[in-house]
Coordinates of C-alpha atoms in Angstrom, one line a residue:
Chain A
M24 CA -84.4 41.4 -94.2
R25 CA -85.4 40.8 -90.6
H26 CA -89.1 40.7 -91.4
L27 CA -88.4 37.7 -93.7
V28 CA -87.0 35.5 -91.0
P29 CA -90.2 33.7 -90.4
E30 CA -90.2 32.7 -94.1
F31 CA -86.6 31.7 -93.9
E32 CA -87.4 29.5 -90.8
K33 CA -89.9 27.6 -93.0
L34 CA -87.3 27.2 -95.8
K35 CA -84.8 25.9 -93.2
E36 CA -87.0 22.9 -92.5
R37 CA -86.4 21.6 -96.0
Y38 CA -82.6 21.2 -95.4
P39 CA -80.8 18.9 -93.1
A40 CA -79.0 20.5 -90.1
G41 CA -75.6 21.9 -91.0
F42 CA -76.6 22.9 -94.5
E43 CA -77.2 26.6 -93.7
A44 CA -74.9 27.6 -96.6
S45 CA -77.4 26.0 -99.0
L46 CA -80.0 28.5 -97.8
V47 CA -78.0 31.5 -99.0
L48 CA -79.4 31.3 -102.5
P49 CA -83.1 31.0 -101.7
C50 CA -82.8 33.7 -99.0
L51 CA -81.1 36.1 -101.4
R52 CA -83.8 35.5 -104.0
R53 CA -86.5 36.3 -101.5
I54 CA -84.6 39.4 -100.3
Q55 CA -84.3 40.7 -103.9
E56 CA -88.0 40.0 -104.6
D57 CA -88.8 42.0 -101.4
R58 CA -86.5 45.0 -101.8
G59 CA -85.7 44.9 -105.5
F60 CA -82.0 44.4 -104.8
V61 CA -79.7 43.0 -102.1
A62 CA -78.5 45.8 -99.8
E63 CA -75.4 45.8 -97.6
E64 CA -77.6 45.5 -94.5
D65 CA -79.2 42.4 -96.0
I66 CA -75.8 40.7 -96.5
V67 CA -74.8 41.6 -92.9
G68 CA -78.2 40.3 -91.6
L69 CA -78.1 37.1 -93.6
V70 CA -74.5 36.3 -92.4
D71 CA -75.7 36.9 -88.9
Y72 CA -78.8 34.8 -89.3
L73 CA -77.4 31.8 -91.1
G74 CA -74.0 31.9 -89.4
V75 CA -72.1 31.4 -92.7
P76 CA -68.9 33.3 -93.6
R77 CA -69.7 36.5 -95.5
I78 CA -67.5 35.4 -98.4
Q79 CA -70.0 32.7 -99.3
V80 CA -72.8 35.2 -99.6
E81 CA -70.5 37.4 -101.8
E82 CA -69.7 34.4 -104.0
V83 CA -73.3 33.6 -104.6
L84 CA -74.1 37.3 -105.4
S85 CA -71.4 37.5 -108.0
Y86 CA -72.0 34.1 -109.5
Y87 CA -75.6 34.8 -110.4
T88 CA -75.9 37.8 -112.6
M89 CA -79.7 38.1 -111.9
L90 CA -78.9 39.0 -108.3
R91 CA -78.3 42.7 -107.9
R92 CA -76.6 44.8 -105.3
K93 CA -77.9 48.1 -106.5
P94 CA -81.5 49.3 -107.1
I95 CA -82.7 49.4 -110.7
G96 CA -85.6 51.1 -112.5
R97 CA -89.3 50.4 -112.0
F98 CA -89.5 48.4 -115.2
H99 CA -86.7 45.9 -115.8
L100 CA -86.6 45.1 -119.5
Q101 CA -84.5 41.9 -120.2
A102 CA -84.0 41.2 -123.9
C103 CA -82.8 37.7 -124.8
R104 CA -79.9 37.5 -127.2
N105 CA -79.4 33.7 -127.4
I106 CA -79.3 31.9 -130.7
A107 CA -83.1 31.4 -131.2
C108 CA -83.9 35.0 -130.4
S109 CA -81.0 36.3 -132.4
M110 CA -82.1 34.3 -135.5
R111 CA -85.6 35.9 -135.1
G112 CA -84.3 39.5 -134.8
A113 CA -83.2 40.0 -131.2
E114 CA -80.5 42.5 -132.3
G115 CA -83.2 44.7 -133.8
V116 CA -85.1 44.4 -130.5
V117 CA -82.1 45.5 -128.5
G118 CA -81.2 48.2 -131.0
Y119 CA -84.7 49.6 -130.9
L120 CA -84.9 49.6 -127.1
R121 CA -81.5 51.4 -127.0
K122 CA -82.8 54.1 -129.3
R123 CA -86.3 54.4 -127.8
L124 CA -85.1 54.5 -124.1
G125 CA -81.8 56.3 -124.8
I126 CA -79.8 53.9 -122.6
G127 CA -77.5 51.0 -123.2
P128 CA -77.7 47.5 -121.6
G129 CA -77.0 47.7 -117.9
E130 CA -78.2 51.3 -117.7
T131 CA -81.2 52.9 -116.1
T132 CA -83.1 55.9 -117.5
P133 CA -82.5 59.1 -115.5
D134 CA -86.1 59.2 -114.4
G135 CA -85.6 55.8 -112.8
R136 CA -88.4 54.2 -114.8
F137 CA -86.6 51.8 -117.2
T138 CA -83.6 49.5 -116.8
L139 CA -82.4 47.6 -119.9
S140 CA -80.5 44.3 -119.7
V141 CA -79.4 41.9 -122.4
V142 CA -79.5 38.3 -121.1
E143 CA -78.9 34.8 -122.1
C144 CA -81.6 32.2 -122.9
L145 CA -85.0 32.9 -121.1
G146 CA -86.2 29.4 -122.1
S147 CA -88.9 30.5 -124.4
C148 CA -87.2 29.8 -127.8
G149 CA -90.5 28.7 -129.4
T150 CA -91.8 32.3 -129.1
A151 CA -88.6 34.1 -129.9
P152 CA -87.7 36.9 -129.7
V153 CA -88.6 37.4 -126.1
V154 CA -88.4 40.4 -123.8
M155 CA -89.1 40.1 -120.0
V156 CA -90.6 43.0 -118.2
N157 CA -90.1 42.4 -114.5
E158 CA -91.6 38.9 -114.1
A159 CA -93.7 38.9 -117.2
Y160 CA -92.8 37.4 -120.6
H161 CA -93.6 39.3 -123.8
E162 CA -93.2 37.0 -126.7
D163 CA -92.8 37.2 -130.5
M164 CA -91.7 40.7 -130.2
S165 CA -91.9 42.7 -133.4
L166 CA -90.9 46.4 -133.4
E167 CA -94.5 47.4 -133.4
K168 CA -95.3 45.3 -130.4
L169 CA -92.2 46.6 -128.7
D170 CA -93.3 50.2 -129.4
R171 CA -96.8 49.5 -127.9
L172 CA -95.2 47.8 -124.9
V173 CA -93.0 50.8 -124.1
D174 CA -95.9 53.2 -124.6
E175 CA -98.0 51.2 -122.1
L176 CA -95.2 51.0 -119.6
A177 CA -94.5 54.7 -119.9
A178 CA -98.2 55.5 -119.4
A179 CA -98.3 53.2 -116.4
G180 CA -95.2 54.9 -115.0
E181 CA -96.8 58.3 -115.3
G182 CA -99.9 57.2 -113.5
K183 CA -97.8 56.5 -110.5
Chain B
M1 CA -56.1 -4.0 -96.9
P2 CA -56.8 -3.9 -100.7
R3 CA -53.9 -4.8 -102.9
L4 CA -53.5 -2.9 -106.2
T5 CA -50.9 -2.4 -108.9
I6 CA -49.6 1.0 -109.8
D7 CA -47.2 1.1 -112.8
G8 CA -46.5 -2.6 -112.5
R9 CA -45.7 -2.4 -108.7
E10 CA -47.8 -4.3 -106.3
I11 CA -48.9 -2.1 -103.4
E12 CA -51.0 -2.6 -100.3
A13 CA -53.0 0.4 -99.3
P14 CA -55.5 1.0 -96.5
A15 CA -59.1 0.8 -97.6
G16 CA -60.5 4.2 -98.3
Q17 CA -57.2 5.7 -99.2
T18 CA -57.1 7.5 -102.5
V19 CA -54.9 6.4 -105.4
M20 CA -53.0 9.7 -105.1
D21 CA -52.1 9.0 -101.5
A22 CA -51.3 5.3 -102.1
A23 CA -49.0 6.2 -105.0
R24 CA -47.2 8.9 -103.0
A25 CA -46.7 6.5 -100.1
A26 CA -45.1 4.2 -102.6
G27 CA -42.9 7.0 -104.0
I28 CA -44.8 7.1 -107.4
F29 CA -45.3 10.7 -108.6
I30 CA -48.7 11.9 -109.9
P31 CA -48.9 15.6 -111.0
Y32 CA -51.4 17.9 -109.3
F33 CA -52.4 21.5 -109.1
C34 CA -55.5 21.8 -106.9
W35 CA -54.7 18.8 -104.6
H36 CA -52.7 19.5 -101.5
P37 CA -51.9 17.0 -98.7
Q38 CA -53.3 19.4 -96.0
L39 CA -56.4 20.6 -97.8
S40 CA -59.8 19.1 -98.9
V41 CA -60.1 17.5 -102.4
P42 CA -62.0 19.6 -104.9
G43 CA -60.9 17.6 -107.9
N44 CA -61.1 20.6 -110.2
C45 CA -57.7 20.7 -112.0
R46 CA -57.9 17.3 -113.7
I47 CA -54.2 17.0 -114.2
C48 CA -53.8 14.0 -111.8
V49 CA -55.7 11.7 -114.2
V50 CA -54.6 8.0 -114.2
G51 CA -55.7 5.1 -116.2
V52 CA -57.4 2.0 -114.7
E53 CA -57.3 -1.3 -116.6
D54 CA -60.8 -2.6 -117.3
K55 CA -61.9 -5.5 -119.6
G56 CA -58.9 -5.1 -121.8
G57 CA -59.3 -1.4 -122.1
E58 CA -58.6 1.5 -119.8
W59 CA -60.8 4.2 -118.2
I60 CA -59.4 7.5 -117.0
D61 CA -60.2 9.4 -113.8
I62 CA -58.6 11.6 -111.3
A63 CA -56.3 9.9 -108.8
C64 CA -56.9 12.5 -106.0
N65 CA -60.6 11.4 -105.5
M66 CA -60.4 7.7 -106.5
P67 CA -60.4 5.2 -103.6
V68 CA -58.2 2.2 -104.0
S69 CA -59.9 -1.2 -104.5
E70 CA -58.8 -4.8 -104.5
G71 CA -57.1 -5.9 -107.7
M72 CA -57.1 -2.4 -109.3
V73 CA -54.4 -2.0 -112.0
V74 CA -53.4 1.7 -112.3
H75 CA -51.2 3.3 -115.0
T76 CA -49.9 6.8 -114.2
N77 CA -48.2 7.3 -117.5
S78 CA -50.1 5.3 -120.2
E79 CA -50.6 6.8 -123.7
G80 CA -54.2 7.6 -122.9
V81 CA -53.2 9.4 -119.6
R82 CA -50.5 11.4 -121.4
Q83 CA -52.9 12.5 -124.1
R84 CA -55.5 13.5 -121.5
R85 CA -52.9 15.5 -119.5
K86 CA -51.9 17.2 -122.7
D87 CA -55.5 18.2 -123.5
T88 CA -56.1 19.3 -119.9
L89 CA -53.0 21.6 -120.1
Q90 CA -54.4 23.1 -123.2
F91 CA -57.5 24.1 -121.2
I92 CA -55.5 25.2 -118.2
T93 CA -53.4 27.5 -120.3
L94 CA -56.3 28.8 -122.4
N95 CA -56.2 32.2 -120.7
H96 CA -52.8 31.9 -119.0
P97 CA -50.6 34.7 -120.3
V98 CA -47.4 32.6 -120.3
D99 CA -45.4 35.6 -119.2
C100 CA -42.8 33.5 -117.4
G101 CA -40.1 36.0 -118.4
I102 CA -41.5 38.5 -116.0
C103 CA -43.0 36.1 -113.5
D104 CA -41.5 35.7 -110.0
K105 CA -42.7 32.1 -109.9
A106 CA -40.6 31.1 -113.0
G107 CA -38.2 28.3 -112.0
E108 CA -40.5 26.9 -109.2
C109 CA -43.8 27.0 -111.1
T110 CA -45.6 23.7 -111.4
L111 CA -47.5 24.8 -114.5
Q112 CA -44.2 25.5 -116.1
D113 CA -42.8 22.1 -115.0
Y114 CA -45.8 20.2 -116.2
H115 CA -46.0 22.0 -119.5
Y116 CA -42.4 20.9 -120.3
E117 CA -43.1 17.4 -118.9
Y118 CA -46.5 16.7 -120.4
N119 CA -47.4 19.1 -123.1
G120 CA -44.6 21.2 -124.7
E121 CA -46.9 22.5 -127.5
R122 CA -48.1 26.0 -128.1
S123 CA -51.8 26.9 -127.5
L124 CA -54.2 25.4 -130.0
S125 CA -56.7 28.1 -129.4
R126 CA -57.4 30.7 -132.1
D127 CA -59.3 33.0 -129.7
A128 CA -57.7 35.9 -128.0
K129 CA -56.8 35.3 -124.3
N130 CA -58.9 37.0 -121.7
H131 CA -57.1 39.9 -120.1
E132 CA -57.4 40.9 -116.5
T133 CA -55.7 43.2 -114.1
K134 CA -52.2 42.0 -113.2
H135 CA -51.8 43.9 -109.9
H136 CA -54.9 43.4 -107.8
A137 CA -54.1 43.9 -104.1
L138 CA -56.0 41.2 -102.1
S139 CA -54.4 42.7 -99.0
P140 CA -51.4 45.0 -98.3
R141 CA -49.3 41.8 -98.2
I142 CA -50.6 39.9 -101.3
V143 CA -51.0 40.9 -104.9
L144 CA -52.9 38.8 -107.4
D145 CA -52.1 38.6 -111.0
N146 CA -55.6 37.6 -112.3
E147 CA -54.3 36.4 -115.7
R148 CA -52.0 33.8 -114.3
C149 CA -54.6 32.3 -111.9
I150 CA -55.7 28.8 -112.9
Q151 CA -58.6 28.7 -110.4
C152 CA -57.3 25.7 -108.4
T153 CA -58.9 27.3 -105.3
R154 CA -56.0 26.2 -103.0
C155 CA -55.8 29.7 -101.5
V156 CA -59.6 29.9 -101.0
R157 CA -59.6 26.5 -99.2
F158 CA -56.6 27.5 -97.1
T159 CA -58.5 30.4 -95.6
R160 CA -61.5 28.2 -94.9
E161 CA -59.8 25.1 -93.6
V162 CA -56.5 26.1 -92.1
S163 CA -56.3 29.8 -91.2
K164 CA -60.2 29.9 -90.8
S165 CA -60.3 33.6 -91.7
N166 CA -62.7 32.8 -94.6
G167 CA -60.9 35.7 -96.2
L168 CA -60.9 34.6 -99.9
G169 CA -63.5 33.4 -102.4
M170 CA -64.1 32.9 -106.1
Q171 CA -66.2 35.6 -107.6
N172 CA -68.1 35.5 -110.9
R173 CA -68.3 32.5 -113.2
A174 CA -66.4 30.4 -115.7
D175 CA -63.5 32.2 -117.4
H176 CA -64.5 35.4 -115.6
S177 CA -63.8 33.8 -112.3
L178 CA -61.5 35.7 -110.0
V179 CA -60.1 35.2 -106.6
R180 CA -61.3 38.0 -104.4
A181 CA -60.9 39.0 -100.8
V182 CA -64.1 39.3 -98.7
E183 CA -65.3 42.9 -98.4
D184 CA -65.1 43.1 -94.7
G185 CA -61.3 43.0 -94.8
S186 CA -60.8 39.8 -92.9
F187 CA -58.1 38.6 -95.3
A188 CA -55.8 41.6 -94.4
N189 CA -56.1 40.5 -90.8
D190 CA -55.3 36.9 -91.4
P191 CA -51.9 36.3 -89.7
Y192 CA -51.3 33.3 -92.0
S193 CA -52.2 34.9 -95.3
D194 CA -48.8 34.7 -96.8
N195 CA -49.0 30.9 -97.0
V196 CA -51.2 31.3 -100.0
I197 CA -48.2 32.6 -101.9
D198 CA -46.4 29.2 -101.5
L199 CA -49.7 27.3 -102.1
C200 CA -50.3 29.0 -105.4
P201 CA -49.1 26.5 -108.0
V202 CA -48.5 29.3 -110.5
G203 CA -47.4 32.9 -110.2
A204 CA -50.8 34.4 -109.5
L205 CA -50.3 35.2 -105.8
L206 CA -47.2 37.2 -105.0
S207 CA -45.6 39.1 -102.2
P208 CA -45.1 42.8 -102.8
S209 CA -41.9 42.6 -100.7
F210 CA -40.3 40.1 -103.1
L211 CA -42.0 41.2 -106.3
H212 CA -39.4 41.4 -109.1
K213 CA -36.6 41.3 -106.5
A214 CA -34.7 38.2 -107.7
R215 CA -35.0 35.3 -110.0
V216 CA -35.3 32.3 -107.7
W217 CA -32.4 30.4 -109.3
Y218 CA -30.0 33.1 -108.1
L219 CA -31.1 32.4 -104.5
K220 CA -30.4 29.6 -102.2
P221 CA -32.4 28.4 -99.2
T222 CA -30.6 28.0 -95.8
A223 CA -32.5 25.9 -93.2
S224 CA -33.3 28.0 -90.2
V225 CA -35.6 28.4 -87.2
C226 CA -38.0 31.3 -86.9
P227 CA -37.1 33.2 -83.7
G228 CA -40.5 35.1 -83.7
C229 CA -42.1 33.0 -81.0
A230 CA -41.6 29.9 -78.8
R231 CA -43.1 27.7 -81.6
G232 CA -39.8 27.7 -83.4
C233 CA -41.2 27.0 -86.9
T234 CA -38.5 25.7 -89.3
V235 CA -38.0 28.0 -92.2
N236 CA -35.9 28.4 -95.3
L237 CA -34.1 31.7 -95.5
W238 CA -33.5 32.6 -99.1
H239 CA -30.5 34.7 -100.0
R240 CA -28.3 35.4 -102.9
R241 CA -26.1 32.4 -104.0
P242 CA -22.4 33.2 -103.4
E243 CA -21.6 32.3 -107.1
W244 CA -24.2 34.9 -108.2
R245 CA -23.0 37.7 -106.0
L246 CA -23.9 41.1 -107.2
R247 CA -21.2 43.7 -107.7
A248 CA -23.1 46.6 -106.1
P249 CA -22.0 49.6 -104.1
D250 CA -23.6 48.2 -101.0
M251 CA -22.5 44.6 -101.2
R252 CA -23.8 43.6 -97.8
A253 CA -27.3 44.9 -98.4
Q254 CA -27.4 43.1 -101.8
N255 CA -25.7 39.9 -101.1
E256 CA -26.0 39.3 -97.4
S257 CA -29.7 40.0 -96.8
I258 CA -32.7 37.7 -96.5
D259 CA -34.7 38.1 -99.7
R260 CA -37.6 35.9 -98.6
V261 CA -38.7 33.4 -96.0
T262 CA -40.7 30.2 -96.8
P263 CA -41.8 27.4 -94.5
L264 CA -39.5 24.4 -94.2
E265 CA -42.0 21.5 -93.8
N266 CA -41.8 19.9 -90.4
P267 CA -44.6 17.7 -89.1
A268 CA -43.2 17.8 -85.5
V269 CA -43.5 21.6 -85.3
N270 CA -45.3 23.7 -87.9
G271 CA -46.4 21.3 -90.7
P272 CA -46.1 23.2 -94.0
W273 CA -47.1 26.6 -92.7
I274 CA -45.6 29.6 -90.9
C275 CA -47.3 32.9 -89.9
N276 CA -46.7 36.3 -91.5
K277 CA -44.3 37.4 -88.8
G278 CA -42.0 34.6 -90.0
R279 CA -42.2 36.0 -93.5
D280 CA -41.0 39.3 -92.1
L281 CA -37.8 38.0 -90.6
A282 CA -35.8 40.1 -93.0
K283 CA -37.1 43.1 -91.1
L284 CA -36.5 41.6 -87.6
L285 CA -33.0 40.3 -88.5
G286 CA -32.1 43.2 -90.7
R287 CA -32.3 45.9 -88.0
A288 CA -29.3 48.3 -87.6
R289 CA -26.4 46.6 -85.9
A290 CA -24.2 47.8 -83.1
E291 CA -21.2 49.4 -84.7
G292 CA -18.4 48.4 -82.3
A293 CA -17.4 47.8 -78.7
M294 CA -17.8 50.7 -76.2
L295 CA -16.6 51.6 -72.7
K296 CA -19.2 53.9 -71.0
G297 CA -20.5 55.0 -74.4
R298 CA -17.1 55.7 -76.0
A299 CA -15.8 53.6 -78.9
A300 CA -13.2 51.0 -77.9
E301 CA -11.2 48.2 -79.3
L302 CA -12.9 44.8 -79.0
Q303 CA -10.0 43.2 -77.2
G304 CA -9.7 46.1 -74.8
A305 CA -13.4 45.9 -74.0
I306 CA -13.2 42.1 -73.4
A307 CA -10.2 42.6 -71.0
M308 CA -12.2 45.3 -69.2
A309 CA -15.3 43.1 -68.9
R310 CA -13.2 40.2 -67.7
S311 CA -11.6 42.3 -64.8
L312 CA -15.0 43.7 -63.8
I313 CA -16.4 40.2 -63.6
A314 CA -13.5 38.9 -61.7
A315 CA -13.6 41.8 -59.2
A316 CA -17.4 41.5 -58.6
R317 CA -18.6 40.2 -55.2
K318 CA -22.2 39.5 -56.3
P319 CA -22.3 39.2 -60.0
V320 CA -25.7 38.5 -61.7
A321 CA -26.3 37.5 -65.3
L322 CA -29.4 37.9 -67.4
V323 CA -29.2 35.2 -70.1
S324 CA -30.7 35.7 -73.6
S325 CA -33.7 33.5 -74.6
W326 CA -32.4 34.1 -78.2
G327 CA -29.2 32.3 -77.5
S328 CA -28.7 28.9 -79.2
N329 CA -28.4 25.8 -77.0
E330 CA -24.7 25.7 -77.9
E331 CA -24.2 29.3 -76.7
L332 CA -26.2 28.7 -73.6
A333 CA -24.1 25.6 -72.8
A334 CA -20.9 27.5 -73.5
F335 CA -22.1 30.2 -71.1
R336 CA -22.7 27.6 -68.4
A337 CA -19.4 25.9 -69.1
A338 CA -17.4 29.2 -68.9
F339 CA -19.0 30.7 -65.8
G340 CA -20.4 27.6 -63.9
E341 CA -22.1 28.8 -60.8
R342 CA -19.9 31.9 -60.5
L343 CA -22.7 34.1 -62.0
D344 CA -26.2 34.1 -60.6
A345 CA -27.8 33.5 -64.0
R346 CA -31.5 34.0 -64.8
V347 CA -33.3 33.7 -68.2
K348 CA -34.8 36.9 -69.5
A349 CA -37.3 37.5 -72.3
D350 CA -35.6 39.5 -75.0
H351 CA -38.8 40.2 -76.8
A352 CA -42.4 40.9 -75.7
P353 CA -45.4 41.0 -78.0
E354 CA -45.5 44.1 -80.2
P355 CA -48.6 46.3 -80.2
G356 CA -51.0 45.0 -82.9
E357 CA -49.3 41.6 -83.1
V358 CA -51.3 38.4 -82.7
V359 CA -50.3 37.4 -79.2
E360 CA -51.4 33.7 -79.3
D361 CA -53.7 31.5 -81.2
A362 CA -54.7 27.9 -81.6
I363 CA -52.8 27.3 -84.8
L364 CA -49.1 28.2 -84.4
I365 CA -48.5 31.5 -82.7
R366 CA -47.3 31.4 -79.1
A367 CA -47.4 34.2 -76.5
D368 CA -43.7 33.8 -75.6
K369 CA -42.0 35.8 -78.4
N370 CA -38.6 34.2 -77.9
P371 CA -37.3 31.1 -79.6
N372 CA -35.3 29.4 -76.9
T373 CA -36.8 30.1 -73.5
A374 CA -37.2 26.3 -73.0
G375 CA -33.6 25.6 -74.0
A376 CA -32.3 28.4 -71.7
K377 CA -34.5 27.4 -68.7
A378 CA -33.4 23.7 -69.1
I379 CA -29.9 25.0 -68.2
F380 CA -30.5 28.0 -66.0
G381 CA -33.7 27.1 -64.2
D382 CA -37.0 28.8 -64.0
A383 CA -36.1 31.7 -61.6
P384 CA -37.8 35.0 -62.6
P385 CA -35.4 37.5 -64.2
D386 CA -35.2 39.8 -61.1
I387 CA -32.0 41.5 -60.2
P388 CA -31.1 41.3 -56.5
K389 CA -30.7 44.7 -54.9
D390 CA -27.2 44.0 -53.7
A391 CA -25.9 42.9 -57.1
D392 CA -22.7 44.8 -57.9
L393 CA -22.3 43.6 -61.5
V394 CA -25.0 42.7 -64.0
L395 CA -24.0 40.9 -67.2
V396 CA -26.8 41.4 -69.7
W397 CA -26.9 39.1 -72.7
G398 CA -29.3 40.1 -75.4
E399 CA -31.8 43.0 -75.9
G400 CA -35.0 43.8 -74.2
L401 CA -33.9 44.7 -70.6
D402 CA -35.1 48.0 -69.1
F403 CA -31.8 49.3 -67.7
N404 CA -33.7 51.2 -65.0
R405 CA -34.2 47.8 -63.3
I406 CA -30.4 47.5 -62.7
P407 CA -29.5 48.7 -59.1
A408 CA -27.6 52.1 -59.1
G409 CA -24.0 51.5 -58.7
A410 CA -23.9 48.1 -60.2
K411 CA -21.4 47.7 -63.1
I412 CA -23.1 46.7 -66.4
V413 CA -21.5 44.4 -69.0
Y414 CA -23.8 44.3 -72.0
L415 CA -23.6 41.9 -74.9
N416 CA -26.0 42.8 -77.7
A417 CA -26.2 42.6 -81.5
W418 CA -28.4 45.6 -82.2
L419 CA -27.8 49.4 -82.3
Q420 CA -29.8 50.5 -79.3
P421 CA -29.6 53.4 -76.8
E422 CA -28.9 51.1 -73.9
N423 CA -25.6 50.1 -75.5
G424 CA -24.0 53.5 -74.4
H425 CA -25.2 53.2 -70.8
A426 CA -23.2 50.0 -70.1
D427 CA -19.8 50.1 -68.5
V428 CA -18.7 47.7 -71.2
F429 CA -20.6 47.0 -74.4
I430 CA -19.6 44.2 -76.7
P431 CA -21.4 43.6 -80.0
I432 CA -22.2 39.9 -80.8
S433 CA -23.3 37.9 -83.8
I434 CA -26.9 37.1 -84.7
Q435 CA -28.7 33.9 -85.7
T436 CA -27.9 34.2 -89.5
E437 CA -24.2 34.4 -88.8
R438 CA -23.8 31.2 -86.8
S439 CA -25.3 27.7 -86.7
G440 CA -27.0 26.2 -83.7
H441 CA -30.2 24.8 -82.2
Y442 CA -33.3 26.1 -80.5
T443 CA -35.6 24.1 -78.3
N444 CA -39.3 25.1 -78.6
F445 CA -42.0 25.3 -76.0
A446 CA -42.8 21.6 -76.5
G447 CA -39.2 20.4 -76.2
V448 CA -38.6 19.8 -79.9
T449 CA -35.1 20.9 -80.9
S450 CA -34.5 22.3 -84.4
A451 CA -31.3 23.3 -86.1
F452 CA -30.5 26.5 -87.9
A453 CA -27.5 27.0 -90.3
K454 CA -25.2 29.9 -91.0
C455 CA -26.2 32.1 -93.9
F456 CA -23.7 35.0 -93.9
P457 CA -20.3 35.8 -92.4
K458 CA -20.4 37.8 -89.2
P459 CA -19.4 41.4 -89.4
A460 CA -15.8 42.1 -88.3
Q461 CA -16.8 44.2 -85.3
A462 CA -19.1 41.5 -83.7
A463 CA -17.8 38.8 -81.4
D464 CA -18.9 35.2 -81.6
A465 CA -20.7 34.6 -78.3
E466 CA -19.4 31.0 -77.7
T467 CA -15.7 32.0 -77.7
L468 CA -16.5 35.4 -76.0
F469 CA -17.9 33.6 -72.9
A470 CA -14.8 31.5 -72.6
S471 CA -12.5 34.6 -72.7
L472 CA -14.7 36.6 -70.4
A473 CA -14.4 33.9 -67.8
L474 CA -10.6 33.7 -67.8
A475 CA -8.8 35.1 -64.8
P476 CA -7.8 38.8 -65.4
G477 CA -4.5 39.1 -67.3
G478 CA -5.0 35.7 -69.0
G479 CA -4.8 35.3 -72.8
P480 CA -7.9 36.1 -75.0

């Protein structure tokens, strides 16, 4: 987390003095982007850097489900199950991913390649059903498209 | 100052004051869960709603966060307000288990009171209630019943604003929200943590030492003063009501013991708080008691021991007394009245800080662990508790003296309440009563005097110190 401090200093300029607690959220986002999750040493470092009580960092971490305290697989598949996606077959999407990957939501494949999550609205209802892979949106997901996507990801994973 | 009307009464309130504070100052009650006079205003429970007249109608808002304004007309109990409170209570009890039958808070729970006062209906929800763990240890001293919590955040704000341990927080969101202790364990080290039990408006935060021990309506509070340090916080000692005495094999343990300790609000000394040591007075005052009078370690009749002590004192050429800083002002005055200048009296510290105890802080805890050092020194002066080498009699009142400091050859008369090894080393030992067995006053470090009342009868073998001093000072052979 230490190497991000110059970036955090830039962020700090956007807030009035005394609002260090407001920096907890953007700092945690940046840490997760950097490491893939928020480690214990990041929490300790952030508490030390911002001078906020540790409980405020813990509260933010537990409030936002997208913040993680444990590492996940290389490809994070997030399937939306909100109303628009559900009406356009999201349950089939989740069911297919379960079968194809052999894991349930919240789990990671033993080879560490895939993590499956079921999430609330991703804000792309017009192209439902939607699956996110890491930061990328994959829209209008039919089972065929899903199959191709997993094949491509698996191949990319092997290449590494 | 703005003038406003609350429930038809004209009130003048300082500008900037909230409707809640103005109403309370005028003696008008508005219900609240999350609001507390000593904490910040989060405005999250919504039960303190009041109606404000406006253009022939009424708008409804929370009283705790609404500043007074000139000409405001407030109704605390209009039909609209009553309906809003009813609806709010439906939400507050949405996931509340209503397990009052097994809840320690029943009888002094504000949720229970407000439900009877403002709602009285069963839940309208057709959904199953969320279930959570009912015994989550926030620290070794506090258990949390997650189901009962109504998320008022009083406990969280207490640790941020008053005790400053930042030990608690709300984790997760919405109806999964839970009060949790911070992972670094700072809540367990918060010497004021037990105040969250009183702050909790429902039965979510509980003390394991009192859990399922008694229904509160079988107990009664007796006003007392915590002897744990020189702050002298006023407390309520809760014990079994005499009319609800238990018929148990060990009557004294069941009926004459302190079941719990709560703060007795006192702006001059401790406000509405006390520290955890004060909560544990049952341990401090429930220690094993001296079983009877002794002469050189051998059991003796109380009257015989008094007569022996009296003749030793009368025969002494240079008698010295070490006076207890746990004695009440009345006892200290009785000691002075009985012996006058005849004894060279000095005030000793009965208790020193225990290992691991918080010695002193900027909130309440004082380094002097005795309740009445100031009261004793006001009578006996500030001389250090040294014993002159040529003393031929030492009268020790109260525990905590290292008997090795007494010159060899000096006679020892020892007045103490507790069962301790020194008792047997005295020439005369006389057991005396403790704070809960008499009434009196302590004067704290700042000179504020507080009263404590008697909770229990004194055991037969113990002497009452005030009368004991008078009989010890009589000439030998005089009546008791």
